[in-house]
mmCIF file of C-alpha atoms and ligand atoms in Angstrom:
data_model
loop_
_atom_site.group_PDB
_atom_site.id
_atom_site.type_symbol
_atom_site.label_atom_id
_atom_site.label_comp_id
_atom_site.label_asym_id
_atom_site.label_seq_id
_atom_site.Cartn_x
_atom_site.Cartn_y
_atom_site.Cartn_z
ATOM 1 C CA MET A 1 156.038 80.942 89.477
ATOM 2 C CA LYS A 2 152.747 80.689 87.460
ATOM 3 C CA LEU A 3 151.152 79.557 90.693
ATOM 4 C CA ILE A 4 152.761 82.475 92.794
ATOM 5 C CA LYS A 5 151.677 84.703 90.428
ATOM 6 C CA ARG A 6 147.882 83.448 90.420
ATOM 7 C CA LEU A 7 148.380 84.014 94.021
ATOM 8 C CA CYS A 8 148.272 87.775 93.323
ATOM 9 C CA GLY A 9 146.345 89.877 95.450
ATOM 10 C CA ILE A 10 147.053 87.967 98.740
ATOM 11 C CA LEU A 11 150.351 89.219 99.145
ATOM 12 C CA THR A 12 150.643 92.614 100.576
ATOM 13 C CA THR A 13 153.274 94.665 99.340
ATOM 14 C CA THR A 14 154.264 98.323 98.793
ATOM 15 C CA LEU A 15 152.875 101.528 97.635
ATOM 16 C CA ILE A 16 153.757 101.190 94.222
ATOM 17 C CA VAL A 17 152.771 97.750 93.644
ATOM 18 C CA ASN A 18 149.437 96.930 95.263
ATOM 19 C CA SER A 19 148.586 94.510 92.560
ATOM 20 C CA LEU A 20 150.550 91.968 91.370
ATOM 21 C CA ALA A 21 151.950 90.693 87.907
ATOM 22 C CA ALA A 22 149.293 88.890 85.660
ATOM 23 C CA CYS A 23 146.431 89.915 88.095
ATOM 24 C CA ASN A 24 143.505 91.422 86.549
ATOM 25 C CA VAL A 25 142.741 95.014 87.264
ATOM 26 C CA ASN A 26 140.178 97.531 86.676
ATOM 27 C CA VAL A 27 141.860 100.313 85.006
ATOM 28 C CA ASN A 28 141.492 103.451 82.863
ATOM 29 C CA VAL A 29 143.440 102.721 79.160
ATOM 30 C CA GLY A 30 142.885 105.621 76.765
ATOM 31 C CA ASN A 31 139.323 106.764 77.524
ATOM 32 C CA LYS A 32 138.106 103.424 78.444
ATOM 33 C CA ASN A 33 137.626 101.896 81.732
ATOM 34 C CA THR A 34 138.254 98.279 80.995
ATOM 35 C CA TYR A 35 138.973 94.961 82.920
ATOM 36 C CA ILE A 36 142.378 94.118 81.650
ATOM 37 C CA LYS A 37 145.610 92.413 82.969
ATOM 38 C CA GLU A 38 148.725 94.063 84.075
ATOM 39 C CA ILE A 39 152.397 93.559 83.562
ATOM 40 C CA LYS A 40 155.147 94.785 85.729
ATOM 41 C CA ILE A 41 158.709 96.043 84.445
ATOM 42 C CA GLY A 42 161.386 96.548 86.763
ATOM 43 C CA VAL A 43 164.254 98.921 85.599
ATOM 44 C CA THR A 44 167.321 99.811 87.410
ATOM 45 C CA LEU A 45 169.824 102.157 86.285
ATOM 46 C CA TYR A 46 173.658 102.439 86.921
ATOM 47 C CA LYS A 47 172.695 106.122 87.357
ATOM 48 C CA GLN A 48 169.795 108.161 86.111
ATOM 49 C CA ASP A 49 171.943 111.413 85.711
ATOM 50 C CA ASP A 50 173.830 109.531 82.952
ATOM 51 C CA VAL A 51 172.449 111.389 79.539
ATOM 52 C CA PHE A 52 172.422 108.846 77.263
ATOM 53 C CA VAL A 53 170.996 106.291 79.783
ATOM 54 C CA SER A 54 168.504 108.705 80.380
ATOM 55 C CA THR A 55 167.325 108.851 76.839
ATOM 56 C CA ILE A 56 167.041 105.252 76.781
ATOM 57 C CA THR A 57 164.815 105.177 79.642
ATOM 58 C CA LYS A 58 162.575 108.186 78.268
ATOM 59 C CA ASN A 59 162.005 106.166 75.041
ATOM 60 C CA LEU A 60 161.176 103.072 76.980
ATOM 61 C CA GLU A 61 158.323 105.017 78.895
ATOM 62 C CA GLU A 62 157.096 106.454 75.803
ATOM 63 C CA ILE A 63 156.947 103.128 73.838
ATOM 64 C CA ALA A 64 155.073 101.696 77.243
ATOM 65 C CA LYS A 65 152.769 104.086 77.089
ATOM 66 C CA GLU A 66 151.804 103.508 73.268
ATOM 67 C CA LYS A 67 151.522 99.644 74.026
ATOM 68 C CA GLU A 68 149.036 100.339 76.775
ATOM 69 C CA ASN A 69 147.240 102.590 74.479
ATOM 70 C CA GLU A 70 146.469 99.332 72.603
ATOM 71 C CA GLY A 71 144.353 98.357 75.612
ATOM 72 C CA LYS A 72 145.171 94.746 75.867
ATOM 73 C CA TYR A 73 147.291 95.168 79.133
ATOM 74 C CA LYS A 74 148.200 97.770 81.762
ATOM 75 C CA ILE A 75 152.057 98.283 81.707
ATOM 76 C CA ILE A 76 153.915 99.457 84.691
ATOM 77 C CA ILE A 77 157.391 100.396 84.226
ATOM 78 C CA ASN A 78 159.013 101.335 87.489
ATOM 79 C CA ILE A 79 162.293 102.846 86.758
ATOM 80 C CA VAL A 80 164.835 102.801 90.014
ATOM 81 C CA ASP A 81 168.355 105.083 90.143
ATOM 82 C CA ALA A 82 171.138 102.697 91.860
ATOM 83 C CA LYS A 83 173.092 105.817 92.181
ATOM 84 C CA GLY A 84 176.377 103.970 90.992
ATOM 85 C CA SER A 85 176.022 102.042 94.030
ATOM 86 C CA LEU A 86 176.021 98.008 93.707
ATOM 87 C CA ILE A 87 174.290 97.659 96.707
ATOM 88 C CA ASN A 88 171.527 99.901 95.757
ATOM 89 C CA GLN A 89 171.153 97.803 92.700
ATOM 90 C CA SER A 90 171.185 94.289 94.493
ATOM 91 C CA ASN A 91 168.533 96.002 96.748
ATOM 92 C CA GLN A 92 166.416 97.137 94.113
ATOM 93 C CA VAL A 93 166.559 93.600 92.068
ATOM 94 C CA ASP A 94 165.509 92.210 95.542
ATOM 95 C CA LYS A 95 162.274 94.376 95.605
ATOM 96 C CA PHE A 96 161.406 93.652 92.142
ATOM 97 C CA VAL A 97 161.722 89.981 93.011
ATOM 98 C CA ALA A 98 159.644 90.206 96.422
ATOM 99 C CA GLN A 99 156.712 92.140 94.395
ATOM 100 C CA ASN A 100 156.747 89.602 91.842
ATOM 101 C CA TYR A 101 157.549 91.531 88.785
ATOM 102 C CA ASP A 102 157.322 89.732 85.751
ATOM 103 C CA VAL A 103 160.722 90.802 84.185
ATOM 104 C CA ILE A 104 163.627 92.807 85.388
ATOM 105 C CA CYS A 105 165.567 95.016 83.251
ATOM 106 C CA VAL A 106 169.277 96.084 84.656
ATOM 107 C CA ASN A 107 171.891 98.525 83.442
ATOM 108 C CA MET A 108 174.316 97.055 85.573
ATOM 109 C CA VAL A 109 176.474 99.254 88.046
ATOM 110 C CA ASP A 110 179.318 97.066 87.680
ATOM 111 C CA ARG A 111 179.048 94.953 84.462
ATOM 112 C CA THR A 112 181.354 92.225 85.986
ATOM 113 C CA ALA A 113 179.356 91.622 89.038
ATOM 114 C CA ALA A 114 176.093 90.264 87.015
ATOM 115 C CA SER A 115 176.014 86.748 88.592
ATOM 116 C CA MET A 116 174.737 87.907 91.705
ATOM 117 C CA ILE A 117 171.671 89.741 90.311
ATOM 118 C CA ILE A 118 171.474 86.456 87.892
ATOM 119 C CA ASP A 119 171.449 84.017 90.736
ATOM 120 C CA LYS A 120 168.417 85.964 92.732
ATOM 121 C CA ALA A 121 166.499 86.251 89.262
ATOM 122 C CA LYS A 122 166.846 82.705 88.379
ATOM 123 C CA SER A 123 165.695 81.521 91.838
ATOM 124 C CA ALA A 124 162.613 83.456 91.273
ATOM 125 C CA ASN A 125 162.293 82.534 87.742
ATOM 126 C CA ILE A 126 162.241 86.017 86.506
ATOM 127 C CA PRO A 127 163.959 86.899 83.290
ATOM 128 C CA VAL A 128 166.488 89.425 83.010
ATOM 129 C CA VAL A 129 167.164 92.136 80.191
ATOM 130 C CA PHE A 130 170.387 93.745 80.768
ATOM 131 C CA PHE A 131 170.946 96.861 78.558
ATOM 132 C CA ASN A 132 174.085 99.273 77.516
ATOM 133 C CA ARG A 133 176.450 97.621 80.158
ATOM 134 C CA GLU A 134 177.080 94.207 78.900
ATOM 135 C CA PRO A 135 177.904 91.325 81.809
ATOM 136 C CA VAL A 136 180.684 88.937 80.599
ATOM 137 C CA GLU A 137 179.743 86.172 78.031
ATOM 138 C CA GLU A 138 180.442 83.518 80.668
ATOM 139 C CA ASP A 139 177.545 85.116 83.018
ATOM 140 C CA MET A 140 175.242 85.410 80.051
ATOM 141 C CA GLU A 141 175.491 81.736 79.904
ATOM 142 C CA ARG A 142 174.218 81.012 83.457
ATOM 143 C CA TRP A 143 170.597 80.645 82.344
ATOM 144 C CA ASN A 144 168.255 80.598 79.488
ATOM 145 C CA LYS A 145 166.301 83.721 80.606
ATOM 146 C CA LEU A 146 169.317 86.309 80.001
ATOM 147 C CA TYR A 147 169.215 88.951 77.279
ATOM 148 C CA TYR A 148 171.450 91.781 76.589
ATOM 149 C CA VAL A 149 170.383 94.725 74.518
ATOM 150 C CA GLY A 150 173.272 97.220 73.575
ATOM 151 C CA ALA A 151 174.887 98.687 70.562
ATOM 152 C CA GLN A 152 177.330 97.485 67.804
ATOM 153 C CA ALA A 153 180.605 99.068 69.673
ATOM 154 C CA GLU A 154 182.997 98.172 66.933
ATOM 155 C CA GLN A 155 181.168 99.981 64.343
ATOM 156 C CA SER A 156 180.794 103.217 66.437
ATOM 157 C CA GLY A 157 184.760 103.230 66.662
ATOM 158 C CA GLU A 158 185.123 102.783 63.159
ATOM 159 C CA LEU A 159 182.493 105.216 61.855
ATOM 160 C CA GLN A 160 184.186 107.754 64.457
ATOM 161 C CA ALA A 161 187.260 107.183 63.048
ATOM 162 C CA GLY A 162 185.345 107.483 59.364
ATOM 163 C CA ILE A 163 184.715 110.925 60.408
ATOM 164 C CA ILE A 164 188.251 112.166 60.607
ATOM 165 C CA MET A 165 189.507 110.051 57.896
ATOM 166 C CA ASN A 166 186.856 111.508 55.636
ATOM 167 C CA ALA A 167 187.869 115.157 56.531
ATOM 168 C CA TYR A 168 191.429 114.268 56.044
ATOM 169 C CA GLU A 169 191.341 113.110 52.633
ATOM 170 C CA LYS A 170 188.954 115.828 51.745
ATOM 171 C CA ASP A 171 191.738 118.477 52.943
ATOM 172 C CA ASN A 172 194.416 117.076 54.949
ATOM 173 C CA ARG A 173 195.278 120.655 56.425
ATOM 174 C CA ILE A 174 191.736 120.834 58.235
ATOM 175 C CA VAL A 175 193.178 117.936 60.200
ATOM 176 C CA ASP A 176 196.720 117.722 60.222
ATOM 177 C CA LYS A 177 197.120 121.639 61.184
ATOM 178 C CA ASN A 178 200.808 121.613 61.587
ATOM 179 C CA GLY A 179 201.367 119.776 58.099
ATOM 180 C CA ASP A 180 203.927 117.412 59.682
ATOM 181 C CA GLY A 181 201.819 114.135 58.223
ATOM 182 C CA LYS A 182 200.699 113.242 61.536
ATOM 183 C CA ILE A 183 197.651 113.490 63.633
ATOM 184 C CA GLN A 184 198.275 114.693 66.863
ATOM 185 C CA TYR A 185 195.357 113.726 69.080
ATOM 186 C CA VAL A 186 194.260 113.365 72.804
ATOM 187 C CA MET A 187 191.599 110.862 73.578
ATOM 188 C CA LEU A 188 188.825 111.059 76.132
ATOM 189 C CA GLU A 189 187.617 108.019 77.475
ATOM 190 C CA GLY A 190 184.237 106.607 79.115
ATOM 191 C CA GLU A 191 184.378 104.327 82.181
ATOM 192 C CA PRO A 192 187.191 101.985 82.633
ATOM 193 C CA GLY A 193 186.014 98.278 81.755
ATOM 194 C CA HIS A 194 182.990 99.235 80.047
ATOM 195 C CA GLN A 195 182.943 97.591 76.515
ATOM 196 C CA ASP A 196 182.021 100.494 74.569
ATOM 197 C CA ALA A 197 184.707 102.643 76.016
ATOM 198 C CA LEU A 198 187.187 99.812 75.408
ATOM 199 C CA ILE A 199 186.124 98.827 71.971
ATOM 200 C CA ARG A 200 185.179 102.071 70.592
ATOM 201 C CA THR A 201 188.784 103.436 71.669
ATOM 202 C CA GLU A 202 190.622 100.652 70.138
ATOM 203 C CA TYR A 203 188.475 100.501 66.984
ATOM 204 C CA CYS A 204 189.131 104.229 66.433
ATOM 205 C CA ILE A 205 192.519 104.092 66.425
ATOM 206 C CA LYS A 206 192.744 100.952 64.550
ATOM 207 C CA THR A 207 190.949 101.864 61.835
ATOM 208 C CA LEU A 208 192.978 105.228 61.186
ATOM 209 C CA THR A 209 196.314 103.145 61.462
ATOM 210 C CA GLN A 210 195.024 100.654 59.080
ATOM 211 C CA LYS A 211 194.279 103.353 56.557
ATOM 212 C CA GLY A 212 197.957 104.219 56.889
ATOM 213 C CA ILE A 213 197.159 107.464 58.702
ATOM 214 C CA GLU A 214 199.952 108.188 61.026
ATOM 215 C CA LEU A 215 198.719 109.265 64.770
ATOM 216 C CA GLU A 216 200.904 110.749 67.432
ATOM 217 C CA LYS A 217 199.155 110.334 70.742
ATOM 218 C CA LEU A 218 199.411 113.530 73.133
ATOM 219 C CA ALA A 219 197.188 111.987 75.918
ATOM 220 C CA ASP A 220 194.318 109.996 76.800
ATOM 221 C CA ASP A 221 192.614 109.409 79.975
ATOM 222 C CA THR A 222 189.170 108.440 81.517
ATOM 223 C CA ALA A 223 186.436 111.275 82.127
ATOM 224 C CA ASN A 224 184.034 108.288 82.651
ATOM 225 C CA TRP A 225 181.521 109.343 80.418
ATOM 226 C CA GLN A 226 180.907 112.769 81.967
ATOM 227 C CA ASN A 227 180.742 116.183 80.834
ATOM 228 C CA ALA A 228 182.726 117.733 83.941
ATOM 229 C CA GLN A 229 185.591 115.614 84.086
ATOM 230 C CA ALA A 230 186.205 115.836 80.463
ATOM 231 C CA ASN A 231 185.967 119.582 80.984
ATOM 232 C CA THR A 232 188.482 119.418 83.472
ATOM 233 C CA LYS A 233 190.716 117.065 81.627
ATOM 234 C CA MET A 234 190.779 119.037 78.377
ATOM 235 C CA THR A 235 191.305 122.292 80.349
ATOM 236 C CA GLN A 236 194.799 120.687 81.487
ATOM 237 C CA TRP A 237 195.622 119.310 78.377
ATOM 238 C CA ILE A 238 195.167 122.847 76.346
ATOM 239 C CA LYS A 239 197.419 123.993 79.374
ATOM 240 C CA ASN A 240 199.891 121.219 78.544
ATOM 241 C CA PHE A 241 199.676 121.195 74.704
ATOM 242 C CA GLY A 242 197.836 124.296 73.695
ATOM 243 C CA ASN A 243 197.633 124.619 69.665
ATOM 244 C CA LYS A 244 199.459 121.208 68.986
ATOM 245 C CA ILE A 245 196.437 119.110 69.822
ATOM 246 C CA GLU A 246 194.559 118.260 66.224
ATOM 247 C CA VAL A 247 191.625 116.245 67.304
ATOM 248 C CA VAL A 248 189.935 115.335 70.347
ATOM 249 C CA PHE A 249 188.216 111.646 70.174
ATOM 250 C CA CYS A 250 185.540 111.345 72.688
ATOM 251 C CA ASN A 251 184.288 108.040 73.587
ATOM 252 C CA ASN A 252 180.858 109.767 73.989
ATOM 253 C CA ASP A 253 178.927 113.315 73.333
ATOM 254 C CA ASP A 254 178.662 114.075 76.576
ATOM 255 C CA MET A 255 182.631 114.239 77.530
ATOM 256 C CA ALA A 256 182.596 116.064 73.745
ATOM 257 C CA LEU A 257 180.284 118.742 75.218
ATOM 258 C CA GLY A 258 182.710 119.208 78.144
ATOM 259 C CA ALA A 259 185.712 119.399 75.930
ATOM 260 C CA ILE A 260 184.093 122.029 73.734
ATOM 261 C CA GLN A 261 183.317 124.143 76.680
ATOM 262 C CA ALA A 262 186.593 123.784 77.959
ATOM 263 C CA LEU A 263 188.142 124.843 74.282
ATOM 264 C CA GLU A 264 185.107 127.967 74.317
ATOM 265 C CA ASN A 265 186.999 128.834 77.449
ATOM 266 C CA SER A 266 190.569 128.511 76.646
ATOM 267 C CA GLY A 267 191.057 131.295 73.851
ATOM 268 C CA LEU A 268 192.774 128.916 71.786
ATOM 269 C CA THR A 269 193.206 130.331 68.239
ATOM 270 C CA GLU A 270 193.819 127.013 66.344
ATOM 271 C CA LYS A 271 190.790 124.914 67.680
ATOM 272 C CA PRO A 272 191.197 121.164 67.218
ATOM 273 C CA LEU A 273 188.308 118.994 65.775
ATOM 274 C CA VAL A 274 186.119 117.281 68.345
ATOM 275 C CA VAL A 275 184.008 114.203 67.484
ATOM 276 C CA GLY A 276 182.072 112.143 69.840
ATOM 277 C CA ILE A 277 179.543 109.132 69.934
ATOM 278 C CA ASP A 278 175.893 109.054 70.963
ATOM 279 C CA GLY A 279 173.749 111.902 68.705
ATOM 280 C CA LEU A 280 172.487 113.642 71.904
ATOM 281 C CA PRO A 281 170.500 116.414 70.867
ATOM 282 C CA LYS A 282 173.223 119.084 71.942
ATOM 283 C CA ALA A 283 175.746 117.519 70.403
ATOM 284 C CA LEU A 284 173.688 117.683 67.436
ATOM 285 C CA GLU A 285 173.470 121.635 67.905
ATOM 286 C CA ALA A 286 177.244 121.621 68.030
ATOM 287 C CA VAL A 287 177.459 119.774 64.941
ATOM 288 C CA LYS A 288 175.086 122.110 63.317
ATOM 289 C CA ASN A 289 177.272 125.178 64.548
ATOM 290 C CA GLY A 290 180.400 123.649 63.742
ATOM 291 C CA LEU A 291 181.780 123.300 67.277
ATOM 292 C CA MET A 292 182.052 119.714 66.657
ATOM 293 C CA ILE A 293 183.111 117.845 63.344
ATOM 294 C CA GLY A 294 180.618 114.960 63.833
ATOM 295 C CA THR A 295 178.982 112.280 66.220
ATOM 296 C CA ILE A 296 178.106 108.801 65.819
ATOM 297 C CA ILE A 297 173.949 107.928 66.424
ATOM 298 C CA ASN A 298 173.860 105.668 69.460
ATOM 299 C CA ASP A 299 170.147 104.423 68.634
ATOM 300 C CA SER A 300 168.654 104.708 72.069
ATOM 301 C CA LYS A 301 165.304 104.709 70.365
ATOM 302 C CA LYS A 302 165.703 101.170 68.635
ATOM 303 C CA GLN A 303 167.776 99.861 71.986
ATOM 304 C CA ALA A 304 164.498 101.165 74.156
ATOM 305 C CA SER A 305 162.256 99.297 71.583
ATOM 306 C CA ALA A 306 164.357 96.074 71.753
ATOM 307 C CA ILE A 307 164.405 95.983 75.754
ATOM 308 C CA PHE A 308 160.452 96.827 75.620
ATOM 309 C CA ASN A 309 159.720 94.040 72.846
ATOM 310 C CA ILE A 310 161.908 91.226 74.807
ATOM 311 C CA ALA A 311 160.582 92.428 78.323
ATOM 312 C CA TYR A 312 156.725 92.507 76.747
ATOM 313 C CA THR A 313 157.079 89.328 74.963
ATOM 314 C CA LEU A 314 158.454 87.352 78.097
ATOM 315 C CA ALA A 315 155.390 89.153 80.305
ATOM 316 C CA THR A 316 152.808 87.937 78.072
ATOM 317 C CA ASN A 317 154.345 84.582 77.677
ATOM 318 C CA GLY A 318 154.880 85.284 73.924
ATOM 319 C CA ASP A 319 157.784 83.704 71.554
ATOM 320 C CA VAL A 320 161.100 85.651 72.453
ATOM 321 C CA ASN A 321 162.665 83.865 69.389
ATOM 322 C CA SER A 322 160.226 86.108 67.283
ATOM 323 C CA VAL A 323 161.613 89.406 68.710
ATOM 324 C CA GLU A 324 163.065 91.336 66.007
ATOM 325 C CA GLY A 325 167.189 91.375 65.792
ATOM 326 C CA LEU A 326 167.541 88.692 68.566
ATOM 327 C CA GLU A 327 170.716 86.892 67.668
ATOM 328 C CA LYS A 328 171.923 83.679 69.407
ATOM 329 C CA GLY A 329 168.904 83.501 71.128
ATOM 330 C CA LYS A 330 169.832 86.724 73.690
ATOM 331 C CA TYR A 331 171.594 89.668 72.046
ATOM 332 C CA ILE A 332 170.273 92.586 70.509
ATOM 333 C CA LYS A 333 173.056 95.119 69.093
ATOM 334 C CA THR A 334 171.945 98.072 67.171
ATOM 335 C CA PRO A 335 173.882 99.629 64.546
ATOM 336 C CA HIS A 336 174.830 103.147 64.433
ATOM 337 C CA THR A 337 174.966 106.077 61.904
ATOM 338 C CA GLN A 338 177.595 108.922 61.197
ATOM 339 C CA VAL A 339 176.491 112.599 61.372
ATOM 340 C CA THR A 340 178.464 115.359 60.240
ATOM 341 C CA SER A 341 177.315 118.988 58.851
ATOM 342 C CA GLU A 342 176.566 117.185 55.728
ATOM 343 C CA ASN A 343 173.438 115.394 57.099
ATOM 344 C CA VAL A 344 172.988 117.020 60.772
ATOM 345 C CA ASP A 345 169.685 118.433 59.497
ATOM 346 C CA LEU A 346 168.105 115.358 58.788
ATOM 347 C CA TYR A 347 168.747 114.118 62.596
ATOM 348 C CA LEU A 348 167.777 117.789 63.923
ATOM 349 C CA GLU A 349 164.713 117.214 62.113
ATOM 350 C CA ASN A 350 163.816 114.035 63.960
ATOM 351 C CA LYS A 351 164.442 115.484 67.462
ATOM 352 C CA LYS A 352 161.878 117.960 67.246
HETATM 353 C C1 BGC B 1 177.110 105.739 76.226
HETATM 354 C C2 BGC B 1 177.844 106.562 76.835
HETATM 355 C C3 BGC B 1 176.849 106.443 78.503
HETATM 356 C C4 BGC B 1 177.188 104.647 78.756
HETATM 357 C C5 BGC B 1 176.582 104.602 79.966
HETATM 358 C C6 BGC B 1 177.520 104.277 76.323
HETATM 359 O O1 BGC B 1 176.882 103.353 75.346
HETATM 360 O O2 BGC B 1 177.613 105.857 74.688
HETATM 361 O O3 BGC B 1 177.068 107.928 76.637
HETATM 362 O O4 BGC B 1 177.512 107.224 79.389
HETATM 363 O O5 BGC B 1 177.002 103.802 77.679
HETATM 364 O O6 BGC B 1 176.536 103.199 80.111
HETATM 365 CA CA1 CA B 2 200.033 116.923 62.743
#
């Protein structure tokens, strides 16, 4: 691999990449025209229009720019969109391999299909940083140059339950509107099979029932993380259950925002409490405006910097075990924080 890298410059490749990994290149960094090394990080996304995933990539690009400004390396981050197709994603990985990228970061279209990507990367000796969509453990064990960056999913479910629990303990009639001692709820779930969807749902419900709160599920269904699908589902549920719905649990904010839109359009007099996860700027606004009782920050900045730190360290032959937060030699899972009207201003400030 090292040899291949040294041969860089001989191969002719595509437009995007005409100088290859670890080549010395003459570039403009800041205002200086200097002779430095180039590193290349390829990123393939399951879907670029996923709002949360796109915040990770925006942060990643910013972090890389800042690092590049230190003047040590020219850093190329090439972000491509698999548009929900595993075939596209596999082709994109092939290209990164052919173009001799230093590290490939993969947001899997189908998290159970990682072995195919791993085999390609392993035979080219290019490390892989998976993120946001976690491969199964068995796949993560296939090679010692595989990493995963994501969030502590159990915690997000527990904290989401905590928002409703706190409201209930403060004044149970805010939550239990009909006063029957139970919380009538609907649940909008993320993509079936996605670790965050499964775990968030499970831990949210488990946490509440373990605290002795009685729940009555009116409906639950997947809206695949998506605003529009959540809007359609919620519109239907409002028709079916009307004022009976007391809480709308959402596996992410984009679906919560879709549900809120449906509620706004419905003319319901008794609106249920809506709670999400991610901390998207629009969701923070909704918390501020009282349309949402709360959300949980899924730390896209910390995740982007974890992805970058691992990738950069690998590309520059550093010691990956020194990367902050790395566990079991391959995992970084970031913690969450709860946001309600009480502390939302703090986060709105940060978004400016
Ligand atoms: C986020 C969702 C996002 C999904 C994509 C989850 O961790 O909370 O908003 O749609 O990842 O994989
Ligand atoms: Ca009730």
